[in-house]
PDB file of C-alpha atoms and ligand atoms in Angstrom:
ATOM      1  CA  MET A   1     -15.570  10.136  -5.910  1.00  0.00           C
ATOM      2  CA  PHE A   2     -12.102   9.991  -4.611  1.00  0.00           C
ATOM      3  CA  ARG A   3      -9.944   8.194  -7.351  1.00  0.00           C
ATOM      4  CA  LEU A   4      -7.325   5.733  -6.037  1.00  0.00           C
ATOM      5  CA  ALA A   5      -4.430   4.263  -8.011  1.00  0.00           C
ATOM      6  CA  VAL A   6      -3.281   1.119  -6.507  1.00  0.00           C
ATOM      7  CA  PHE A   7       0.605   0.289  -7.017  1.00  0.00           C
ATOM      8  CA  ALA A   8       1.149  -3.363  -6.339  1.00  0.00           C
ATOM      9  CA  SER A   9       4.187  -6.045  -7.507  1.00  0.00           C
ATOM     10  CA  GLY A  10       2.828  -9.108  -6.181  1.00  0.00           C
ATOM     11  CA  LYS A  11      -0.324 -11.277  -5.005  1.00  0.00           C
ATOM     12  CA  GLY A  12      -2.530  -8.237  -4.525  1.00  0.00           C
ATOM     13  CA  SER A  13      -4.224  -9.431  -1.449  1.00  0.00           C
ATOM     14  CA  ASN A  14      -4.353  -5.760  -0.131  1.00  0.00           C
ATOM     15  CA  LEU A  15      -5.640  -4.722  -3.533  1.00  0.00           C
ATOM     16  CA  ARG A  16      -8.456  -7.344  -3.009  1.00  0.00           C
ATOM     17  CA  ALA A  17      -9.088  -6.112   0.650  1.00  0.00           C
ATOM     18  CA  ILE A  18      -9.456  -2.650  -0.322  1.00  0.00           C
ATOM     19  CA  ASP A  19     -11.846  -3.374  -3.294  1.00  0.00           C
ATOM     20  CA  GLU A  20     -13.942  -5.671  -1.007  1.00  0.00           C
ATOM     21  CA  ALA A  21     -14.168  -2.904   1.587  1.00  0.00           C
ATOM     22  CA  ILE A  22     -15.341  -0.573  -0.911  1.00  0.00           C
ATOM     23  CA  ARG A  23     -17.897  -3.387  -2.410  1.00  0.00           C
ATOM     24  CA  ALA A  24     -19.136  -3.789   0.974  1.00  0.00           C
ATOM     25  CA  ARG A  25     -19.437  -0.054   1.543  1.00  0.00           C
ATOM     26  CA  ARG A  26     -17.232  -0.308   4.715  1.00  0.00           C
ATOM     27  CA  LEU A  27     -15.122   2.250   2.617  1.00  0.00           C
ATOM     28  CA  VAL A  28     -17.297   4.889   1.080  1.00  0.00           C
ATOM     29  CA  GLY A  29     -16.683   7.763  -1.333  1.00  0.00           C
ATOM     30  CA  VAL A  30     -13.848   6.055  -3.206  1.00  0.00           C
ATOM     31  CA  GLU A  31     -13.232   4.068  -5.993  1.00  0.00           C
ATOM     32  CA  ILE A  32     -10.060   2.011  -7.623  1.00  0.00           C
ATOM     33  CA  ALA A  33      -9.640   3.885 -10.797  1.00  0.00           C
ATOM     34  CA  LEU A  34      -6.280   2.330 -11.626  1.00  0.00           C
ATOM     35  CA  VAL A  35      -3.995  -0.705 -10.672  1.00  0.00           C
ATOM     36  CA  VAL A  36      -0.307  -0.197 -11.705  1.00  0.00           C
ATOM     37  CA  SER A  37       2.254  -3.043 -11.735  1.00  0.00           C
ATOM     38  CA  ASN A  38       5.764  -3.416 -12.536  1.00  0.00           C
ATOM     39  CA  ASN A  39       5.193  -7.192 -12.856  1.00  0.00           C
ATOM     40  CA  SER A  40       3.118  -8.257 -15.864  1.00  0.00           C
ATOM     41  CA  SER A  41       1.951 -11.432 -14.190  1.00  0.00           C
ATOM     42  CA  SER A  42       1.269 -10.271 -10.707  1.00  0.00           C
ATOM     43  CA  GLY A  43      -1.847 -11.240  -9.056  1.00  0.00           C
ATOM     44  CA  ALA A  44      -2.825  -7.593  -8.626  1.00  0.00           C
ATOM     45  CA  LEU A  45      -3.195  -7.195 -12.642  1.00  0.00           C
ATOM     46  CA  VAL A  46      -5.027 -10.344 -12.722  1.00  0.00           C
ATOM     47  CA  TYR A  47      -7.344  -9.437  -9.800  1.00  0.00           C
ATOM     48  CA  ALA A  48      -7.986  -5.846 -11.616  1.00  0.00           C
ATOM     49  CA  ARG A  49      -8.742  -7.213 -14.920  1.00  0.00           C
ATOM     50  CA  SER A  50     -11.110  -9.701 -13.645  1.00  0.00           C
ATOM     51  CA  ARG A  51     -12.950  -6.749 -11.806  1.00  0.00           C
ATOM     52  CA  GLY A  52     -12.981  -4.625 -14.839  1.00  0.00           C
ATOM     53  CA  ILE A  53     -10.455  -1.932 -13.141  1.00  0.00           C
ATOM     54  CA  ALA A  54      -8.150  -0.330 -15.454  1.00  0.00           C
ATOM     55  CA  ALA A  55      -4.889  -2.379 -15.046  1.00  0.00           C
ATOM     56  CA  MET A  56      -1.598  -1.167 -16.281  1.00  0.00           C
ATOM     57  CA  HIS A  57       1.794  -2.652 -16.625  1.00  0.00           C
ATOM     58  CA  ILE A  58       4.810  -0.351 -16.385  1.00  0.00           C
ATOM     59  CA  THR A  59       8.342  -1.323 -17.003  1.00  0.00           C
ATOM     60  CA  ALA A  60      11.097  -1.176 -14.636  1.00  0.00           C
ATOM     61  CA  THR A  61      12.530   1.803 -16.492  1.00  0.00           C
ATOM     62  CA  ALA A  62       9.270   3.824 -16.616  1.00  0.00           C
ATOM     63  CA  GLN A  63      10.116   7.468 -16.248  1.00  0.00           C
ATOM     64  CA  ALA A  64       8.600   9.831 -13.829  1.00  0.00           C
ATOM     65  CA  ALA A  65       6.889  11.906 -16.580  1.00  0.00           C
ATOM     66  CA  GLU A  66       5.291   8.879 -18.065  1.00  0.00           C
ATOM     67  CA  MET A  67       3.891   7.976 -14.584  1.00  0.00           C
ATOM     68  CA  LEU A  68       2.796  11.456 -13.975  1.00  0.00           C
ATOM     69  CA  ASP A  69       1.059  11.503 -17.327  1.00  0.00           C
ATOM     70  CA  THR A  70      -0.900   8.460 -16.524  1.00  0.00           C
ATOM     71  CA  LEU A  71      -1.916   9.603 -13.137  1.00  0.00           C
ATOM     72  CA  ARG A  72      -2.943  12.762 -14.486  1.00  0.00           C
ATOM     73  CA  GLU A  73      -4.928  11.138 -17.399  1.00  0.00           C
ATOM     74  CA  TYR A  74      -6.923   8.991 -14.719  1.00  0.00           C
ATOM     75  CA  SER A  75      -7.400  11.952 -12.583  1.00  0.00           C
ATOM     76  CA  ILE A  76      -5.786  10.049  -9.496  1.00  0.00           C
ATOM     77  CA  ASP A  77      -6.393  11.810  -5.969  1.00  0.00           C
ATOM     78  CA  LEU A  78      -4.358   9.185  -3.730  1.00  0.00           C
ATOM     79  CA  ILE A  79      -1.784   6.768  -4.711  1.00  0.00           C
ATOM     80  CA  VAL A  80      -2.019   3.395  -2.592  1.00  0.00           C
ATOM     81  CA  LEU A  81       1.350   1.398  -2.380  1.00  0.00           C
ATOM     82  CA  ALA A  82       0.224  -2.177  -1.838  1.00  0.00           C
ATOM     83  CA  GLY A  83       3.379  -4.216  -1.929  1.00  0.00           C
ATOM     84  CA  TYR A  84       5.025  -2.221  -4.757  1.00  0.00           C
ATOM     85  CA  LEU A  85       8.525  -3.236  -4.857  1.00  0.00           C
ATOM     86  CA  ARG A  86      10.339  -0.595  -7.147  1.00  0.00           C
ATOM     87  CA  LYS A  87      11.286   2.849  -6.097  1.00  0.00           C
ATOM     88  CA  ILE A  88       8.822   5.717  -6.939  1.00  0.00           C
ATOM     89  CA  PRO A  89      10.485   8.375  -8.910  1.00  0.00           C
ATOM     90  CA  VAL A  90      11.184  11.654  -6.715  1.00  0.00           C
ATOM     91  CA  GLN A  91       9.125  13.975  -9.185  1.00  0.00           C
ATOM     92  CA  VAL A  92       6.384  11.670  -8.529  1.00  0.00           C
ATOM     93  CA  VAL A  93       6.681  11.677  -4.697  1.00  0.00           C
ATOM     94  CA  ASP A  94       6.777  15.429  -4.675  1.00  0.00           C
ATOM     95  CA  ALA A  95       3.765  15.743  -6.857  1.00  0.00           C
ATOM     96  CA  PHE A  96       1.763  13.465  -4.768  1.00  0.00           C
ATOM     97  CA  GLU A  97       3.148  14.748  -1.289  1.00  0.00           C
ATOM     98  CA  GLY A  98       0.544  13.842   1.462  1.00  0.00           C
ATOM     99  CA  ARG A  99      -1.248  12.113  -1.254  1.00  0.00           C
ATOM    100  CA  MET A 100       0.588   8.737  -1.355  1.00  0.00           C
ATOM    101  CA  ILE A 101       0.459   6.265   1.243  1.00  0.00           C
ATOM    102  CA  ASN A 102       2.242   2.725   2.012  1.00  0.00           C
ATOM    103  CA  ILE A 103       1.513  -0.247   4.086  1.00  0.00           C
ATOM    104  CA  HIS A 104       4.628  -1.742   5.927  1.00  0.00           C
ATOM    105  CA  PRO A 105       4.213  -5.313   7.403  1.00  0.00           C
ATOM    106  CA  ALA A 106       5.725  -4.314  10.746  1.00  0.00           C
ATOM    107  CA  LEU A 107       5.435  -1.619  13.608  1.00  0.00           C
ATOM    108  CA  LEU A 108       7.644   1.203  12.348  1.00  0.00           C
ATOM    109  CA  PRO A 109       9.921   2.935  12.975  1.00  0.00           C
ATOM    110  CA  ASP A 110      11.229  -0.638  13.856  1.00  0.00           C
ATOM    111  CA  PHE A 111      11.979  -3.019  11.319  1.00  0.00           C
ATOM    112  CA  GLY A 112      11.687  -0.503   8.333  1.00  0.00           C
ATOM    113  CA  GLY A 113      14.227   0.698   5.772  1.00  0.00           C
ATOM    114  CA  GLU A 114      16.095  -0.531   2.796  1.00  0.00           C
ATOM    115  CA  GLY A 115      16.081  -4.332   2.527  1.00  0.00           C
ATOM    116  CA  MET A 116      13.288  -4.591   5.055  1.00  0.00           C
ATOM    117  CA  TYR A 117      10.597  -6.231   2.770  1.00  0.00           C
ATOM    118  CA  GLY A 118       8.606  -9.371   2.518  1.00  0.00           C
ATOM    119  CA  ILE A 119       9.739 -12.341   4.881  1.00  0.00           C
ATOM    120  CA  ASN A 120      13.048 -10.387   5.776  1.00  0.00           C
ATOM    121  CA  VAL A 121      10.916  -8.309   8.045  1.00  0.00           C
ATOM    122  CA  HIS A 122       9.365 -11.237  10.128  1.00  0.00           C
ATOM    123  CA  ARG A 123      12.637 -12.856  10.176  1.00  0.00           C
ATOM    124  CA  ALA A 124      13.947  -9.800  12.000  1.00  0.00           C
ATOM    125  CA  VAL A 125      11.085  -9.361  14.092  1.00  0.00           C
ATOM    126  CA  LEU A 126      11.441 -13.183  15.406  1.00  0.00           C
ATOM    127  CA  ALA A 127      15.288 -12.644  15.931  1.00  0.00           C
ATOM    128  CA  ALA A 128      14.702  -9.604  17.971  1.00  0.00           C
ATOM    129  CA  LYS A 129      12.137 -11.882  20.185  1.00  0.00           C
ATOM    130  CA  ARG A 130       9.569  -9.215  20.107  1.00  0.00           C
ATOM    131  CA  PRO A 131       6.189 -10.047  21.737  1.00  0.00           C
ATOM    132  CA  THR A 132       4.078  -8.234  19.179  1.00  0.00           C
ATOM    133  CA  THR A 133       4.262  -7.157  15.540  1.00  0.00           C
ATOM    134  CA  GLY A 134       1.766  -5.730  13.370  1.00  0.00           C
ATOM    135  CA  ALA A 135       1.219  -3.394  10.371  1.00  0.00           C
ATOM    136  CA  THR A 136       1.848   0.334   9.682  1.00  0.00           C
ATOM    137  CA  VAL A 137       0.290   2.643   7.148  1.00  0.00           C
ATOM    138  CA  HIS A 138       2.312   5.672   6.621  1.00  0.00           C
ATOM    139  CA  TYR A 139       2.726   8.675   4.075  1.00  0.00           C
ATOM    140  CA  VAL A 140       5.578   8.028   1.520  1.00  0.00           C
ATOM    141  CA  SER A 141       8.351  10.277   1.761  1.00  0.00           C
ATOM    142  CA  HIS A 142      11.829  10.392   0.186  1.00  0.00           C
ATOM    143  CA  GLU A 143      13.342   7.721   2.441  1.00  0.00           C
ATOM    144  CA  TYR A 144      12.103   4.258   2.793  1.00  0.00           C
ATOM    145  CA  ASP A 145       9.266   3.582   5.294  1.00  0.00           C
ATOM    146  CA  SER A 146      10.023   7.016   7.186  1.00  0.00           C
ATOM    147  CA  GLY A 147       6.976   9.030   6.448  1.00  0.00           C
ATOM    148  CA  ALA A 148       4.517  10.158   9.010  1.00  0.00           C
ATOM    149  CA  ILE A 149       2.630   7.276  10.526  1.00  0.00           C
ATOM    150  CA  ILE A 150      -1.138   7.435   9.831  1.00  0.00           C
ATOM    151  CA  ALA A 151      -2.331   4.203  11.585  1.00  0.00           C
ATOM    152  CA  GLN A 152      -1.050   1.015  13.057  1.00  0.00           C
ATOM    153  CA  SER A 153      -2.253  -2.315  14.225  1.00  0.00           C
ATOM    154  CA  THR A 154      -0.720  -5.171  16.061  1.00  0.00           C
ATOM    155  CA  CYS A 155      -1.050  -8.980  16.620  1.00  0.00           C
ATOM    156  CA  SER A 156       0.979 -11.239  18.929  1.00  0.00           C
ATOM    157  CA  VAL A 157       4.061 -13.372  18.214  1.00  0.00           C
ATOM    158  CA  GLU A 158       3.818 -16.532  19.643  1.00  0.00           C
ATOM    159  CA  VAL A 159       5.946 -19.375  20.540  1.00  0.00           C
ATOM    160  CA  GLY A 160       6.231 -21.492  17.384  1.00  0.00           C
ATOM    161  CA  ASP A 161       5.590 -18.673  15.049  1.00  0.00           C
ATOM    162  CA  THR A 162       7.679 -18.920  11.925  1.00  0.00           C
ATOM    163  CA  PRO A 163       8.477 -15.904   9.444  1.00  0.00           C
ATOM    164  CA  GLU A 164       5.855 -17.673   7.265  1.00  0.00           C
ATOM    165  CA  SER A 165       3.346 -17.814  10.035  1.00  0.00           C
ATOM    166  CA  LEU A 166       4.012 -14.366  10.927  1.00  0.00           C
ATOM    167  CA  SER A 167       3.568 -13.095   7.454  1.00  0.00           C
ATOM    168  CA  GLN A 168       0.219 -14.724   7.186  1.00  0.00           C
ATOM    169  CA  LYS A 169      -1.025 -13.060  10.628  1.00  0.00           C
ATOM    170  CA  VAL A 170       0.192  -9.792   9.583  1.00  0.00           C
ATOM    171  CA  LEU A 171      -1.497  -9.875   6.300  1.00  0.00           C
ATOM    172  CA  ARG A 172      -5.012 -10.432   7.829  1.00  0.00           C
ATOM    173  CA  VAL A 173      -4.152  -7.322  10.097  1.00  0.00           C
ATOM    174  CA  GLU A 174      -3.236  -5.297   7.055  1.00  0.00           C
ATOM    175  CA  HIS A 175      -6.414  -6.253   5.211  1.00  0.00           C
ATOM    176  CA  GLU A 176      -8.449  -4.764   7.951  1.00  0.00           C
ATOM    177  CA  LEU A 177      -6.131  -2.020   8.647  1.00  0.00           C
ATOM    178  CA  TYR A 178      -5.721  -0.693   5.127  1.00  0.00           C
ATOM    179  CA  PRO A 179      -9.169   0.189   4.171  1.00  0.00           C
ATOM    180  CA  ARG A 180      -9.463   1.980   7.642  1.00  0.00           C
ATOM    181  CA  ALA A 181      -6.371   4.115   6.859  1.00  0.00           C
ATOM    182  CA  ILE A 182      -7.475   4.914   3.625  1.00  0.00           C
ATOM    183  CA  ALA A 183     -10.865   6.405   5.054  1.00  0.00           C
ATOM    184  CA  THR A 184      -8.760   8.459   7.319  1.00  0.00           C
ATOM    185  CA  VAL A 185      -6.433   9.956   4.635  1.00  0.00           C
ATOM    186  CA  VAL A 186      -9.572  10.661   2.345  1.00  0.00           C
ATOM    187  CA  GLU A 187     -11.328  12.364   5.117  1.00  0.00           C
ATOM    188  CA  ARG A 188      -8.157  14.548   6.090  1.00  0.00           C
ATOM    189  CA  LEU A 189      -8.086  15.351   2.150  1.00  0.00           C
ATOM    190  CA  GLN A 190     -11.567  16.356   2.035  1.00  0.00           C
ATOM    191  CA  ARG A 191     -11.577  18.628   4.794  1.00  0.00           C
ATOM    192  CA  GLU A 192      -8.555  20.274   3.520  1.00  0.00           C
ATOM    193  CA  SER A 193     -10.151  20.966  -0.094  1.00  0.00           C
ATOM    194  CA  GLU A 194     -13.299  22.362   1.393  1.00  0.00           C
TER     195      GLU A 194
HETATM  196  C1  GRF B   1       2.454  -6.774   2.370  1.00  0.00           C
HETATM  197  O1  GRF B   1       2.940  -7.564   3.361  1.00  0.00           O
HETATM  198  C2  GRF B   1       2.811  -5.262   2.482  1.00  0.00           C
HETATM  199  O2  GRF B   1       2.882  -5.014   3.888  1.00  0.00           O
HETATM  200  C3  GRF B   1       3.997  -5.157   1.905  1.00  0.00           C
HETATM  201  O3  GRF B   1       3.791  -6.031   0.756  1.00  0.00           O
HETATM  202  C4  GRF B   1       2.987  -7.096   0.989  1.00  0.00           C
HETATM  203  C5  GRF B   1       2.011  -7.089  -0.201  1.00  0.00           C
HETATM  204  O4  GRF B   1       1.125  -8.127  -0.046  1.00  0.00           O
HETATM  205  N1  GRF B   1       4.212  -3.621   1.617  1.00  0.00           N
HETATM  206  P1  GRF B   1      -0.084  -8.262  -1.230  1.00  0.00           P
HETATM  207  O5  GRF B   1       0.364  -8.308  -2.639  1.00  0.00           O
HETATM  208  O6  GRF B   1      -1.111  -7.161  -0.877  1.00  0.00           O
HETATM  209  O7  GRF B   1      -0.695  -9.776  -0.907  1.00  0.00           O
END
């Protein structure tokens, strides 16, 4: 079994989508071994506890060594960032090179980078009058939203869309995309370890 650690700060709807994909056997050979959040009242931690998944709150000042110890303790193979709003320490990024992925609510390389998170992204897409938007899953590198792209999925921007309506549309795209992208990465890692 491939062991995932899902890092999330907010609602945790992607965490739920991944867990549901595993339970429905649309995503096989993996388990969510740990959920980590910097927000003690996040929906992600509440969901993890309700499902009996190990749930850990880490403080904003959590040190890299502490994080790495925890990841080792839980034998984590892949870190899945799902709306995690804190910067991951460089040492952790290095230790998990090629084994840490993120989902971004736009079609990278556009609308990424510092400050491009949450509703800001959808506002920027509308301001740029793009006919389509979507979501991107990518490897995590040292710079925000700039690691190699694993998978993208699109949806259309329609007249009357607001940042809020786009955010809902893109989330639906994310929920379908993230489990598929995880499967792609796990297959790659398994091939490489053979
Ligand atoms: C998603 O839009 C994701 O793209 C971004 O943060 C949001 C997390 O939403 N990185 P949720 O907590 O999974 O509902």
